Amino acid sequence: MAAQKIIIDTDPGIDDAMAIHQAFADSRLEVVGLTTIFGNVYLEQATRNSLWLVEHGAYECTVASGAENPIFQKMNIPSFHVHGKQGFGEMTEINPIRKADPRPAHIYLSETIRANTGQIILCPIGPLSNIANLLDYDPKITNHIKKLVIMGGAVHVPGNVTTYAEANFWNDPHAADKVLGANWEIDLIGLDVTSNIQFSLDVFAQGAKSSPRIGGFIRDISKFYIDFYKQVIGKPVCLMHDPAAILAITDPDIFTFQKEPLSVILKGEKVGNSFVSENLERRPVNVAVSVDAEAAQRQFLSIFSKADSAYKKRLNS
Ligand code: BDR
Ligand code: CA
């Protein structure tokens, strides 16, 4: 079977880096491009980090730089305390040689999705500003995309930046509401499931053993992320938000979904909150409500066990 084409819209970020390497290591996927967005770091750093990841894995892939700011509200301060000053924990040397595509992310997305009509799954794992800009620029794009698999929101559980809001939706609630209200198929992988996939350093150590280059990098940056979670939830584990979205594309059977129309609160104390909407004109979203966390861990490790052999193949091709 031909590999599923995907584009990842990302704000790398430690768990973004995990998700990106995971997607490239999985032969069931063809990662066509990465588009970048502010969030865990500022936009310029997100683009630099994406280019660095592409170089680190010797991947063939376009990187297009996206929005510097949310579509309406002022930008929140990036999550340096969660992901580190430059997004990859303590790492400081992030100097890629490659350059980003000259097109802004929303134009790159429109052209690439139209050129592959009905074939691309778009997987946003950061704030949804680029995707809202895409809808403004090319409203009919909804007819050309296969579907979206989004990491964001907290529908039936509390948030992670406030009691009400998950970080990606909180960082651009207007964009999140616009994207959830558009007429396209969406699988939403929110905190309802991602909070239940918790990995300890042991898991990353296993990944590093089988793939020292790619898995070793992931193990190294995971330490900072685990330290953050240790302070927040009192356990030495990290929550696998963005990798869960990639798993929902390759292994949807380990999740259960329920169809619900969703809206996002745009201001006030509950800003960024995603809730089941009474607006019946909204197309229902496939909301992930449970996950087999052990199967997720098994699958993640099996994918990473092939990461370095795939890297060597690319170098020799
Ligand atoms: C989401 O916010 C970011 O910090 C993570 O990379 C993930 O995309 C989790 O709320
Ligand atoms: Ca992210």
Coordinates of C-alpha atoms and ligand atoms in Angstrom, one line a residue:
M1 CA 0.0 0.0 0.0
A2 CA 1.2 3.5 -0.8
A3 CA 2.3 5.5 2.2
Q4 CA -0.1 8.1 3.5
K5 CA 1.0 11.6 2.6
I6 CA 1.0 14.0 5.6
I7 CA 2.0 17.6 6.3
I8 CA 2.8 18.5 9.9
D9 CA 2.2 22.0 11.2
T10 CA 4.4 22.4 14.2
D11 CA 6.0 24.6 16.9
P12 CA 9.0 22.4 17.9
G13 CA 9.1 21.9 21.0
I14 CA 10.2 18.6 22.6
D15 CA 7.1 16.5 21.9
D16 CA 6.9 18.1 18.4
A17 CA 10.4 16.8 17.7
M18 CA 9.4 13.3 19.0
A19 CA 6.3 13.4 16.7
I20 CA 8.3 14.6 13.6
H21 CA 11.0 11.9 14.0
Q22 CA 8.3 9.3 14.7
A23 CA 6.4 10.3 11.5
F24 CA 9.6 10.0 9.3
A25 CA 10.6 6.7 10.9
D26 CA 7.2 5.2 10.1
S27 CA 7.2 3.7 6.6
R28 CA 3.4 3.9 6.5
L29 CA 3.7 7.7 6.2
E30 CA 5.3 10.0 3.7
V31 CA 6.0 13.4 5.3
V32 CA 5.7 15.9 2.4
G33 CA 6.3 19.0 4.4
L34 CA 6.6 20.8 7.7
T35 CA 5.0 24.2 8.3
T36 CA 6.0 26.2 11.3
I37 CA 4.2 28.2 13.9
F38 CA 4.9 30.2 17.1
G39 CA 3.9 28.4 20.3
N40 CA 6.4 26.5 22.3
V41 CA 9.0 29.0 20.9
Y42 CA 8.9 32.1 18.7
L43 CA 8.3 31.5 15.0
E44 CA 11.9 32.1 13.9
Q45 CA 13.1 29.4 16.3
A46 CA 10.3 27.0 15.3
T47 CA 11.5 27.3 11.7
R48 CA 15.2 26.9 12.7
N49 CA 14.3 23.8 14.8
S50 CA 12.3 22.2 12.0
L51 CA 15.1 22.7 9.5
W52 CA 17.6 21.3 12.0
L53 CA 15.4 18.2 12.5
V54 CA 15.2 17.7 8.7
E55 CA 19.0 17.9 8.5
H56 CA 19.5 15.6 11.6
G57 CA 17.4 12.9 10.0
A58 CA 18.6 13.6 6.4
Y59 CA 15.0 13.9 5.4
E60 CA 13.7 15.0 2.0
C61 CA 11.0 17.5 2.9
T62 CA 10.0 21.2 2.5
V63 CA 9.9 23.5 5.5
A64 CA 7.7 26.6 5.1
S65 CA 7.5 29.3 7.7
G66 CA 4.1 30.4 9.0
A67 CA 2.4 33.0 11.2
E68 CA 4.4 35.0 13.7
N69 CA 1.3 35.9 15.7
P70 CA -2.2 34.7 16.5
I71 CA -4.9 35.8 14.0
F72 CA -6.6 38.2 16.5
Q73 CA -5.3 38.3 20.1
K74 CA -1.9 39.3 21.3
M75 CA 0.7 36.5 21.4
N76 CA 1.3 34.7 24.7
I77 CA 4.9 34.2 26.0
P78 CA 6.3 30.9 24.6
S79 CA 6.5 27.8 26.9
F80 CA 10.2 28.0 27.6
H81 CA 9.7 26.4 31.0
V82 CA 8.3 23.3 29.3
H83 CA 10.5 23.0 26.3
G84 CA 13.7 25.0 27.0
K85 CA 14.9 28.4 25.8
Q86 CA 15.3 27.2 22.2
G87 CA 12.7 24.4 22.3
F88 CA 14.9 21.4 22.6
G89 CA 15.6 21.3 26.4
E90 CA 19.2 22.4 27.2
M91 CA 20.4 22.2 23.6
T92 CA 21.9 25.4 22.3
E93 CA 23.6 24.6 19.0
I94 CA 20.7 24.7 16.5
N95 CA 22.3 26.1 13.4
P96 CA 20.8 24.5 10.3
I97 CA 22.3 25.2 6.8
R98 CA 19.1 24.4 4.9
K99 CA 16.7 27.3 4.2
A100 CA 12.9 27.5 4.4
D101 CA 10.7 27.5 1.3
P102 CA 10.2 31.1 0.1
R103 CA 6.4 30.7 0.3
P104 CA 4.5 31.5 3.6
A105 CA 3.0 28.4 5.1
H106 CA -0.6 29.0 4.1
I107 CA 0.3 29.5 0.4
Y108 CA 2.6 26.4 0.5
L109 CA -0.3 24.4 2.1
S110 CA -2.8 25.6 -0.4
E111 CA -0.6 24.8 -3.4
T112 CA 0.6 21.4 -2.1
I113 CA -2.8 20.2 -1.0
R114 CA -4.4 21.2 -4.3
A115 CA -1.6 19.5 -6.2
N116 CA -2.4 16.2 -4.3
T117 CA -6.1 16.6 -4.1
G118 CA -7.9 14.2 -1.7
Q119 CA -4.6 12.6 -0.6
I120 CA -3.1 14.7 2.2
I121 CA -3.7 14.5 5.9
L122 CA -2.8 17.8 7.6
C123 CA -1.6 17.3 11.1
P124 CA -1.4 20.5 13.2
I125 CA 0.4 20.0 16.5
G126 CA 0.7 23.7 17.4
P127 CA -1.6 26.7 17.6
L128 CA -3.9 26.7 14.6
S129 CA -3.1 30.2 13.1
N130 CA -1.6 28.9 9.8
I131 CA -4.7 26.7 9.3
A132 CA -7.0 29.6 9.9
N133 CA -4.9 31.7 7.4
L134 CA -5.2 28.9 4.9
L135 CA -9.0 29.0 5.2
D136 CA -9.0 32.7 4.6
Y137 CA -6.7 32.5 1.7
D138 CA -8.3 29.5 0.0
P139 CA -11.8 28.8 1.5
K140 CA -12.4 25.9 -1.0
I141 CA -9.3 24.0 0.3
T142 CA -11.8 22.0 2.4
N143 CA -12.7 20.2 -0.8
H144 CA -9.1 19.1 -1.5
I145 CA -7.9 17.9 1.8
K146 CA -8.3 14.3 3.0
K147 CA -8.7 15.2 6.6
L148 CA -7.1 17.0 9.6
V149 CA -5.7 15.2 12.6
I150 CA -5.2 17.9 15.2
M151 CA -3.4 17.8 18.6
G152 CA -5.3 20.4 20.7
G153 CA -8.1 21.0 23.0
A154 CA -9.4 19.5 26.2
V155 CA -13.1 18.6 25.6
H156 CA -14.2 16.5 28.6
V157 CA -11.1 17.1 30.9
P158 CA -9.4 20.1 32.4
G159 CA -6.8 22.2 30.5
N160 CA -3.1 22.3 31.0
V161 CA -2.3 26.1 30.8
T162 CA -5.4 27.1 32.7
T163 CA -8.1 25.0 34.3
Y164 CA -10.1 25.4 31.1
A165 CA -7.7 25.5 28.2
E166 CA -5.1 23.4 26.5
A167 CA -2.0 25.2 25.3
N168 CA -2.4 25.1 21.5
F169 CA -6.0 26.3 21.6
W170 CA -5.2 28.9 24.3
N171 CA -2.4 30.3 22.1
D172 CA -4.9 31.1 19.3
P173 CA -8.5 30.5 20.3
H174 CA -9.9 32.4 17.4
A175 CA -8.0 30.2 14.9
A176 CA -9.0 27.1 16.8
D177 CA -12.7 28.1 16.7
K178 CA -12.5 28.9 13.0
V179 CA -10.8 25.6 12.1
L180 CA -13.3 23.5 14.1
G181 CA -16.2 25.3 12.5
A182 CA -15.1 24.7 8.9
N183 CA -16.6 22.0 6.7
W184 CA -13.8 19.4 6.7
E185 CA -13.2 16.1 8.5
I186 CA -11.3 16.5 11.8
D187 CA -10.0 13.9 14.2
L188 CA -9.2 15.8 17.5
I189 CA -6.5 14.3 19.7
G190 CA -6.8 16.4 22.8
L191 CA -5.7 16.2 26.4
D192 CA -8.7 13.7 26.9
V193 CA -6.3 11.1 25.5
T194 CA -2.8 12.6 25.3
S195 CA -2.6 13.0 29.1
N196 CA -3.0 9.2 29.5
I197 CA 0.1 8.4 27.4
Q198 CA 2.9 8.9 29.8
F199 CA 6.5 7.8 29.2
S200 CA 9.4 7.5 31.6
L201 CA 13.1 7.9 30.7
D202 CA 13.3 4.1 30.5
V203 CA 11.1 4.1 27.5
F204 CA 13.3 6.7 25.7
A205 CA 16.4 4.8 26.8
Q206 CA 15.0 1.7 25.0
G207 CA 14.4 3.8 21.9
A208 CA 18.0 5.1 22.1
K209 CA 19.4 1.6 22.4
S210 CA 17.9 0.5 19.1
S211 CA 18.4 3.8 17.3
P212 CA 21.3 5.7 18.9
R213 CA 21.2 8.7 16.5
I214 CA 17.5 9.5 16.3
G215 CA 16.4 7.8 19.5
G216 CA 19.4 9.1 21.4
F217 CA 18.5 12.7 20.5
I218 CA 14.9 12.1 21.7
R219 CA 16.1 10.5 24.9
D220 CA 18.4 13.5 25.6
I221 CA 15.8 16.2 25.0
S222 CA 13.1 14.2 26.9
K223 CA 15.0 14.8 30.2
F224 CA 14.0 18.5 30.3
Y225 CA 10.4 17.7 29.5
I226 CA 10.2 15.0 32.2
D227 CA 11.7 17.4 34.7
F228 CA 8.9 19.8 34.0
Y229 CA 6.2 17.2 34.3
K230 CA 7.8 15.9 37.6
Q231 CA 7.1 19.3 39.1
V232 CA 3.6 19.5 37.8
I233 CA 2.2 15.9 38.3
G234 CA 4.8 14.6 40.8
K235 CA 5.9 11.6 38.6
P236 CA 9.1 11.3 36.5
V237 CA 7.2 10.9 33.2
C238 CA 6.2 13.1 30.3
L239 CA 2.9 13.4 28.4
M240 CA 3.1 12.4 24.7
H241 CA 0.8 15.0 23.2
D242 CA 2.1 15.4 19.7
P243 CA 3.3 11.8 19.1
A244 CA -0.3 10.8 19.9
A245 CA -1.6 12.7 16.9
I246 CA 0.8 10.9 14.6
L247 CA -0.3 7.5 16.1
A248 CA -3.9 8.5 15.5
I249 CA -3.1 8.5 11.8
T250 CA -1.1 5.3 11.7
D251 CA -2.9 3.3 14.4
P252 CA -6.4 4.8 14.8
D253 CA -7.7 1.5 16.3
I254 CA -5.9 2.1 19.6
F255 CA -8.2 5.2 20.1
T256 CA -12.0 5.4 20.5
F257 CA -13.7 8.5 19.1
Q258 CA -17.1 10.1 19.5
K259 CA -18.7 12.6 17.1
E260 CA -19.3 16.1 18.7
P261 CA -19.7 19.6 17.2
L262 CA -17.2 21.8 19.0
S263 CA -16.7 25.5 19.7
V264 CA -13.9 27.5 21.5
I265 CA -14.4 30.2 24.1
L266 CA -12.8 33.4 22.7
K267 CA -12.4 35.7 25.8
G268 CA -12.6 35.9 29.5
E269 CA -11.5 33.5 32.2
K270 CA -12.3 30.4 30.1
V271 CA -10.6 31.6 27.0
G272 CA -9.3 28.7 24.8
N273 CA -11.8 26.2 26.3
S274 CA -13.2 23.7 23.8
F275 CA -16.7 22.6 24.5
V276 CA -19.5 20.6 22.9
S277 CA -21.4 23.2 20.9
E278 CA -25.2 23.6 20.6
N279 CA -24.7 25.1 17.1
L280 CA -26.0 22.2 15.0
E281 CA -24.7 23.8 11.9
R282 CA -21.2 22.9 13.0
R283 CA -19.9 19.7 11.4
P284 CA -19.2 17.1 14.2
V285 CA -15.6 16.5 15.0
N286 CA -14.2 13.0 15.7
V287 CA -13.1 13.6 19.3
A288 CA -10.7 11.0 20.7
V289 CA -12.0 10.0 24.2
S290 CA -9.9 7.0 25.1
V291 CA -6.7 5.4 24.2
D292 CA -4.9 2.1 24.9
A293 CA -1.8 3.7 26.4
E294 CA 0.2 0.4 26.5
A295 CA -0.4 -0.2 22.8
A296 CA 0.7 3.4 22.1
Q297 CA 4.0 2.8 23.9
R298 CA 4.6 -0.5 22.1
Q299 CA 3.9 1.0 18.8
F300 CA 6.1 4.1 19.5
L301 CA 9.0 1.8 20.4
S302 CA 8.6 -0.4 17.4
I303 CA 8.6 2.6 15.1
F304 CA 11.7 4.1 16.7
S305 CA 13.5 0.7 16.5
K306 CA 13.7 1.3 12.7
A307 CA 14.6 5.0 12.8
D308 CA 18.4 4.7 12.5
S309 CA 18.3 1.9 9.8
A310 CA 16.0 4.2 7.7
Y311 CA 18.4 7.0 8.3
K312 CA 21.3 4.9 7.0
K313 CA 19.3 3.9 4.0
R314 CA 18.7 7.5 3.1
L315 CA 22.4 8.4 3.5
N316 CA 23.3 5.5 1.0
S317 CA 20.6 6.3 -1.5
Ligands
BDR1 C1 0.6 21.0 23.2 O1 1.2 22.2 23.6 C2 2.6 22.2 23.3 O2 3.3 22.6 24.4 C3 2.9 20.8 22.9 O3 3.9 20.8 22.0 C4 1.6 20.2 22.4 O4 1.5 20.5 21.1 C5 0.1 20.3 24.5 O5 -0.9 21.1 25.1
CA2 CA 3.4 21.2 19.7

